[in-house]
Coordinates of C-alpha atoms in Angstrom, one line a residue:
M1180 CA 19.1 -1.4 -22.9
T1181 CA 19.9 -0.6 -26.4
S1182 CA 17.0 1.4 -27.6
R1183 CA 14.6 4.1 -26.5
G1184 CA 10.8 3.6 -27.0
R1185 CA 8.7 2.5 -24.1
Q1186 CA 11.5 0.8 -22.3
P1187 CA 11.6 0.5 -18.5
Q1188 CA 13.8 3.0 -16.7
C1189 CA 15.6 0.5 -14.5
W1190 CA 18.0 -1.0 -17.0
P1191 CA 16.6 -4.5 -17.4
D1192 CA 19.4 -5.3 -19.9
M1193 CA 22.9 -5.2 -18.4
W1194 CA 24.9 -7.4 -20.7
V1195 CA 25.6 -4.7 -23.2
C1196 CA 28.5 -2.4 -23.8
S1197 CA 26.5 0.7 -24.0
A1198 CA 23.0 1.5 -22.7
L1199 CA 20.5 4.3 -23.2
S1200 CA 18.5 5.4 -20.2
R1201 CA 16.6 8.5 -19.2
A1202 CA 17.3 10.8 -16.3
L1203 CA 14.9 13.8 -16.4
T1204 CA 14.9 14.6 -12.7
P1205 CA 16.7 13.7 -9.4
A1206 CA 13.6 11.6 -8.7
R1207 CA 14.1 9.6 -11.8
L1208 CA 17.8 9.4 -11.1
R1209 CA 17.0 7.8 -7.8
R1210 CA 14.7 5.3 -9.4
G1211 CA 16.6 4.6 -12.6
L1212 CA 20.3 5.4 -12.1
L1213 CA 22.1 5.7 -8.8
S1214 CA 25.3 7.7 -8.8
A1215 CA 28.2 5.6 -7.5
S1216 CA 30.4 8.6 -6.9
D1217 CA 30.1 8.2 -3.2
C1218 CA 32.0 5.0 -3.4
H1219 CA 34.2 5.8 -6.4
R1220 CA 35.4 9.1 -7.7
A1221 CA 35.7 8.6 -11.4
A1222 CA 38.3 10.4 -13.5
A1223 CA 37.2 12.6 -16.3
S1224 CA 35.6 10.5 -19.0
P1225 CA 37.5 10.1 -22.3
Y1226 CA 34.2 9.6 -24.0
A1227 CA 32.2 12.3 -25.8
A1228 CA 28.9 12.2 -27.6
S1229 CA 30.6 12.8 -30.9
A1230 CA 33.0 9.9 -30.4
E1231 CA 30.3 7.4 -29.4
P1232 CA 30.0 4.4 -31.8
S1233 CA 26.7 3.8 -33.6
R1234 CA 26.9 0.1 -32.9
V1235 CA 27.8 -1.8 -29.7
R1236 CA 28.3 -5.4 -28.6
A1237 CA 25.5 -7.1 -26.6
L1238 CA 24.7 -10.6 -25.4
V1239 CA 21.3 -11.3 -27.0
Y1240 CA 18.9 -14.2 -26.9
G1241 CA 16.1 -14.7 -29.3
S1242 CA 14.5 -17.8 -27.8
H1243 CA 14.4 -19.5 -24.4
G1244 CA 16.6 -22.5 -23.7
D1245 CA 20.1 -23.5 -22.6
P1246 CA 22.0 -20.1 -22.0
A1247 CA 25.1 -21.5 -23.6
K1248 CA 23.3 -22.3 -26.8
V1249 CA 20.7 -19.5 -27.2
V1250 CA 22.8 -16.5 -26.1
E1251 CA 24.8 -14.8 -28.9
L1252 CA 27.3 -11.9 -28.9
K1253 CA 26.0 -9.5 -31.5
N1254 CA 26.5 -6.0 -32.7
V1255 CA 23.4 -4.0 -32.2
E1256 CA 22.4 -0.5 -33.3
L1257 CA 22.4 2.3 -30.7
A1258 CA 19.4 4.6 -30.7
A1259 CA 20.0 8.3 -31.3
M1260 CA 20.5 10.4 -28.2
G1261 CA 17.5 12.6 -27.1
G1262 CA 17.6 15.7 -24.9
S1263 CA 16.5 13.7 -21.8
D1264 CA 18.6 10.6 -22.4
V1265 CA 21.8 9.3 -20.7
R1266 CA 24.2 7.0 -22.5
V1267 CA 26.0 4.6 -20.2
R1268 CA 29.0 2.3 -21.0
M1269 CA 28.6 -0.8 -19.0
L1270 CA 31.8 -1.6 -17.2
A1271 CA 30.9 -4.9 -15.4
A1272 CA 27.8 -7.0 -14.9
P1273 CA 27.2 -10.2 -13.0
I1274 CA 25.5 -13.3 -14.1
N1275 CA 22.9 -14.1 -11.4
P1276 CA 20.8 -17.2 -11.1
S1277 CA 17.7 -15.1 -11.9
D1278 CA 19.4 -14.1 -15.2
I1279 CA 19.9 -17.8 -16.1
N1280 CA 16.2 -18.5 -15.2
M1281 CA 15.1 -15.7 -17.5
I1282 CA 17.0 -17.0 -20.4
Q1283 CA 15.7 -20.5 -19.8
G1284 CA 12.2 -19.1 -19.6
N1285 CA 11.6 -20.3 -16.1
Y1286 CA 11.3 -16.9 -14.4
G1287 CA 8.1 -15.3 -13.1
L1288 CA 8.7 -12.2 -15.3
L1289 CA 10.1 -12.6 -18.8
P1290 CA 11.2 -9.8 -21.2
R1291 CA 10.0 -9.6 -24.8
L1292 CA 12.3 -11.4 -27.2
P1293 CA 14.8 -10.8 -28.5
A1294 CA 16.3 -9.5 -25.3
V1295 CA 19.7 -8.5 -23.9
G1296 CA 20.5 -10.5 -20.8
G1297 CA 21.3 -9.3 -17.3
N1298 CA 19.7 -7.2 -14.6
E1299 CA 22.6 -5.7 -12.6
G1300 CA 25.9 -4.0 -13.2
V1301 CA 28.0 -0.8 -13.0
G1302 CA 28.4 1.6 -15.8
Q1303 CA 30.0 4.9 -16.7
V1304 CA 28.1 7.8 -18.2
V1305 CA 29.6 8.7 -21.5
A1306 CA 27.1 11.3 -22.8
V1307 CA 24.0 13.1 -21.5
G1308 CA 21.2 15.0 -23.3
S1309 CA 20.9 18.7 -23.1
N1310 CA 18.0 18.5 -20.5
V1311 CA 20.0 16.3 -18.1
T1312 CA 21.5 18.0 -15.1
A1313 CA 21.8 15.3 -12.4
L1314 CA 24.5 13.3 -14.3
K1315 CA 27.6 14.2 -16.3
P1316 CA 30.1 12.2 -18.4
G1317 CA 32.5 10.3 -16.3
D1318 CA 30.0 9.5 -13.5
W1319 CA 29.8 5.9 -12.4
V1320 CA 26.2 4.7 -12.0
I1321 CA 24.3 1.5 -10.9
P1322 CA 20.7 0.6 -11.6
A1323 CA 18.4 1.6 -8.7
G1324 CA 16.3 -1.5 -9.2
A1325 CA 16.6 -4.7 -11.1
G1326 CA 13.9 -6.4 -13.1
L1327 CA 11.4 -4.8 -15.5
G1328 CA 10.4 -1.9 -13.2
D1329 CA 7.3 -1.2 -11.1
S1330 CA 4.0 -0.4 -12.7
V1331 CA 0.7 1.2 -11.9
I1332 CA -2.8 0.4 -13.3
Q1333 CA -5.7 2.9 -13.4
N1334 CA -9.1 3.3 -14.9
A1335 CA -10.6 6.5 -16.3
S1336 CA -7.1 7.2 -17.5
N1337 CA -8.3 10.0 -19.9
S1338 CA -9.6 12.1 -16.9
G1339 CA -7.8 15.0 -15.5
V1340 CA -6.5 12.9 -12.6
G1341 CA -5.6 10.1 -15.0
Q1342 CA -3.5 12.3 -17.2
A1343 CA -1.7 13.7 -14.2
V1344 CA -1.0 10.1 -12.9
I1345 CA 0.5 9.2 -16.3
Q1346 CA 2.9 12.2 -16.2
I1347 CA 3.9 11.9 -12.5
A1348 CA 4.5 8.2 -12.9
A1349 CA 6.7 8.8 -16.0
A1350 CA 8.7 11.4 -14.0
L1351 CA 9.2 8.8 -11.3
G1352 CA 10.2 6.1 -13.7
L1353 CA 7.0 4.0 -13.2
R1354 CA 5.3 2.2 -16.0
T1355 CA 1.6 2.7 -16.4
I1356 CA -1.3 0.5 -17.6
N1357 CA -4.1 2.9 -18.5
V1358 CA -7.7 1.6 -18.9
V1359 CA -10.3 3.6 -20.8
R1360 CA -13.7 2.9 -22.2
D1361 CA -13.9 1.9 -25.9
R1362 CA -14.9 4.8 -28.1
P1363 CA -14.9 5.9 -31.8
D1364 CA -11.7 8.0 -31.5
L1365 CA -9.8 5.4 -29.4
P1366 CA -6.6 5.6 -31.6
K1367 CA -6.5 9.4 -31.2
L1368 CA -7.0 9.1 -27.5
T1369 CA -4.3 6.4 -27.2
D1370 CA -1.8 8.6 -29.1
R1371 CA -2.6 11.6 -26.8
L1372 CA -2.1 9.5 -23.6
K1373 CA 1.1 8.0 -24.9
D1374 CA 2.4 11.4 -25.7
L1375 CA 2.0 12.2 -22.0
G1376 CA 4.1 9.2 -21.1
A1377 CA 1.6 6.3 -21.0
E1378 CA 3.2 3.0 -21.8
H1379 CA 0.0 1.0 -22.4
V1380 CA -3.6 2.1 -23.1
I1381 CA -6.2 -0.7 -23.1
T1382 CA -10.0 -0.7 -23.0
E1383 CA -12.2 -2.1 -20.3
E1384 CA -13.2 -4.9 -22.7
D1385 CA -9.6 -5.8 -23.3
L1386 CA -8.9 -6.0 -19.6
R1387 CA -11.6 -8.7 -19.2
K1388 CA -10.1 -11.0 -21.9
P1389 CA -8.3 -14.2 -20.9
E1390 CA -5.4 -13.1 -23.1
M1391 CA -4.5 -10.5 -20.6
R1392 CA -2.5 -13.2 -18.7
H1393 CA 0.0 -13.0 -21.5
F1394 CA 0.3 -9.3 -21.1
F1395 CA 2.1 -9.6 -17.8
K1396 CA 4.9 -11.7 -19.3
D1397 CA 6.3 -8.5 -20.7
M1398 CA 5.9 -6.3 -17.7
P1399 CA 5.4 -6.7 -14.0
Q1400 CA 2.0 -7.0 -12.4
P1401 CA 1.1 -3.6 -10.8
R1402 CA 1.4 -3.2 -7.1
L1403 CA -0.9 -0.1 -7.1
A1404 CA -4.3 0.4 -8.7
L1405 CA -6.1 3.7 -8.8
N1406 CA -9.9 3.4 -9.1
C1407 CA -12.4 6.2 -9.7
V1408 CA -15.0 4.2 -11.4
G1409 CA -16.1 1.3 -9.2
G1410 CA -18.3 -1.7 -10.3
K1411 CA -16.9 -4.2 -12.7
S1412 CA -14.0 -1.9 -13.7
S1413 CA -12.6 -1.9 -10.2
T1414 CA -13.0 -5.6 -9.9
E1415 CA -10.9 -6.1 -13.0
L1416 CA -8.2 -3.8 -11.6
L1417 CA -8.1 -5.9 -8.5
R1418 CA -7.8 -9.1 -10.5
H1419 CA -4.6 -7.9 -12.2
L1420 CA -2.9 -6.6 -9.1
A1421 CA 0.3 -8.3 -7.9
P1422 CA 0.1 -10.2 -4.6
G1423 CA 0.2 -7.8 -1.7
G1424 CA -0.9 -4.9 -3.9
T1425 CA -3.2 -2.1 -3.0
M1426 CA -6.2 -0.5 -4.7
V1427 CA -6.9 3.1 -3.8
T1428 CA -10.4 4.3 -4.6
Y1429 CA -10.9 8.1 -5.0
G1430 CA -14.1 8.2 -7.0
G1431 CA -17.1 6.2 -8.1
M1432 CA -18.3 7.5 -11.5
A1433 CA -20.2 4.3 -12.3
K1434 CA -22.2 4.7 -9.1
Q1435 CA -21.7 1.0 -8.4
P1436 CA -20.0 -0.6 -5.4
V1437 CA -16.5 -1.9 -5.3
I1438 CA -16.7 -5.7 -5.2
A1439 CA -13.7 -7.8 -4.2
S1440 CA -13.7 -11.6 -4.2
V1441 CA -12.8 -13.3 -0.9
S1442 CA -10.1 -15.3 -2.6
L1443 CA -8.2 -12.2 -3.8
L1444 CA -8.3 -10.7 -0.3
I1445 CA -7.1 -13.9 1.4
F1446 CA -4.8 -15.6 -1.1
K1447 CA -3.3 -12.5 -2.8
D1448 CA -3.4 -10.4 0.4
L1449 CA -4.8 -7.4 -1.6
K1450 CA -5.6 -4.2 0.3
L1451 CA -8.4 -1.7 -0.4
R1452 CA -8.1 2.0 0.6
G1453 CA -10.0 5.1 0.0
F1454 CA -8.6 8.6 -0.6
W1455 CA -10.4 11.9 -0.1
L1456 CA -8.4 15.0 -0.6
S1457 CA -10.4 17.0 1.9
Q1458 CA -9.6 14.5 4.6
W1459 CA -6.0 14.3 3.6
K1460 CA -5.7 18.1 4.0
K1461 CA -7.3 17.8 7.5
D1462 CA -4.8 15.1 8.4
H1463 CA -1.7 17.1 7.2
S1464 CA -0.4 20.5 8.1
P1465 CA -0.5 23.5 5.8
A1466 CA 3.3 23.2 5.4
Q1467 CA 2.9 19.6 4.1
F1468 CA 0.2 20.7 1.7
K1469 CA 2.4 23.5 0.5
E1470 CA 5.2 21.1 0.0
L1471 CA 2.9 18.9 -2.1
I1472 CA 1.9 21.9 -4.3
L1473 CA 5.5 23.0 -4.7
T1474 CA 6.5 19.5 -5.8
L1475 CA 3.8 19.6 -8.5
C1476 CA 4.9 23.1 -9.5
D1477 CA 8.4 21.8 -9.9
L1478 CA 7.2 19.1 -12.3
V1479 CA 5.3 21.8 -14.3
H1480 CA 8.4 24.0 -14.5
R1481 CA 10.4 21.0 -15.7
G1482 CA 7.9 20.3 -18.5
Q1483 CA 7.0 17.0 -16.9
L1484 CA 3.4 17.8 -15.9
R1485 CA 0.9 19.8 -18.0
A1486 CA -2.8 20.5 -17.5
P1487 CA -5.4 18.5 -19.5
A1488 CA -7.0 20.1 -22.5
C1489 CA -9.3 22.9 -21.5
T1490 CA -12.2 24.8 -23.0
E1491 CA -12.8 28.3 -21.6
V1492 CA -16.4 29.1 -21.2
P1493 CA -17.8 32.6 -20.2
L1494 CA -19.6 32.5 -16.8
Q1495 CA -22.9 33.4 -18.4
D1496 CA -22.7 30.3 -20.5
Y1497 CA -22.4 28.0 -17.5
Q1498 CA -25.2 25.7 -18.7
R1499 CA -23.2 24.9 -21.8
A1500 CA -20.2 24.1 -19.7
L1501 CA -22.2 21.9 -17.4
E1502 CA -23.8 19.9 -20.2
A1503 CA -20.4 19.4 -21.8
S1504 CA -19.0 18.1 -18.5
T1505 CA -21.6 15.4 -18.3
K1506 CA -21.2 14.1 -21.9
P1507 CA -19.5 10.7 -22.3
F1508 CA -16.0 10.3 -23.9
V1509 CA -15.1 14.0 -23.2
S1510 CA -11.6 14.5 -21.9
T1511 CA -11.6 18.3 -22.1
K1512 CA -11.9 20.2 -18.8
Q1513 CA -14.5 23.0 -18.8
I1514 CA -13.1 26.2 -17.4
L1515 CA -15.5 29.0 -16.4
T1516 CA -14.0 32.5 -17.0
M1517 CA -15.3 35.4 -15.0

């Protein structure tokens, strides 16, 4: 990986002399970078952030074909370090059959071109951002997972739950596909959700288009769908799930049933589940619920989870708050103050 932006957190590009990844939390460390210190105690690193070059060598291919012909050794520009970034100098990376297939264009999941080849390897941390505490220069690391990373798809992504899902997924290194209804201020909403960590924001109408099949050439099909709408929206979520995936329904704002085709259930082995927090609390001990709350509080303290936009309304004006809560395209949570 040679740039920041909306890149996956699992190092899809290994054939590069230096890579930029993110490691905001131990949870993200486990998903994105695994410390190799248990098997190798590295000496103090001779590298420092100030000594890092602005350009590095990488094996890049701009088109699919014979690897020996389309792959080129190039000098590429390194992105500037951010406070939550980790810069890694790759030490060694294998060439696997799957890497060859990706370059040939014969793999089930293909990165956007131009791309840096490779999926596995071992590297050494040469610089860390000011917010990173789980890694230090000199540590040896390996990718926790190869490929383009896991993804989650959800509808009603601008809801309070949807915004929380975006942020929690980002903290875990998961990519999100966030479905919303079309609206006049869609660009503004898109920017706001991406600011929270959303990778993709698409409309219900876009999700139904045949062109969506090209969308998943650049990222993996999601294995988890979160549905709180029902009706056609939930059917579309199911249609885009990876084989063996699961859709969890926790609401039904459209007041329409969830409809799943027989072929999806049989041939893709998709699973449907429901979630009700009240039942979850009955099935789990108070200690487990406390642990859940403390986990969320930890994300809040780390700046990785923040509440949705709120409007404080005096209790006596409750009718105004209720009316605002039922209006379409409103993402603001109404808070009654006593």
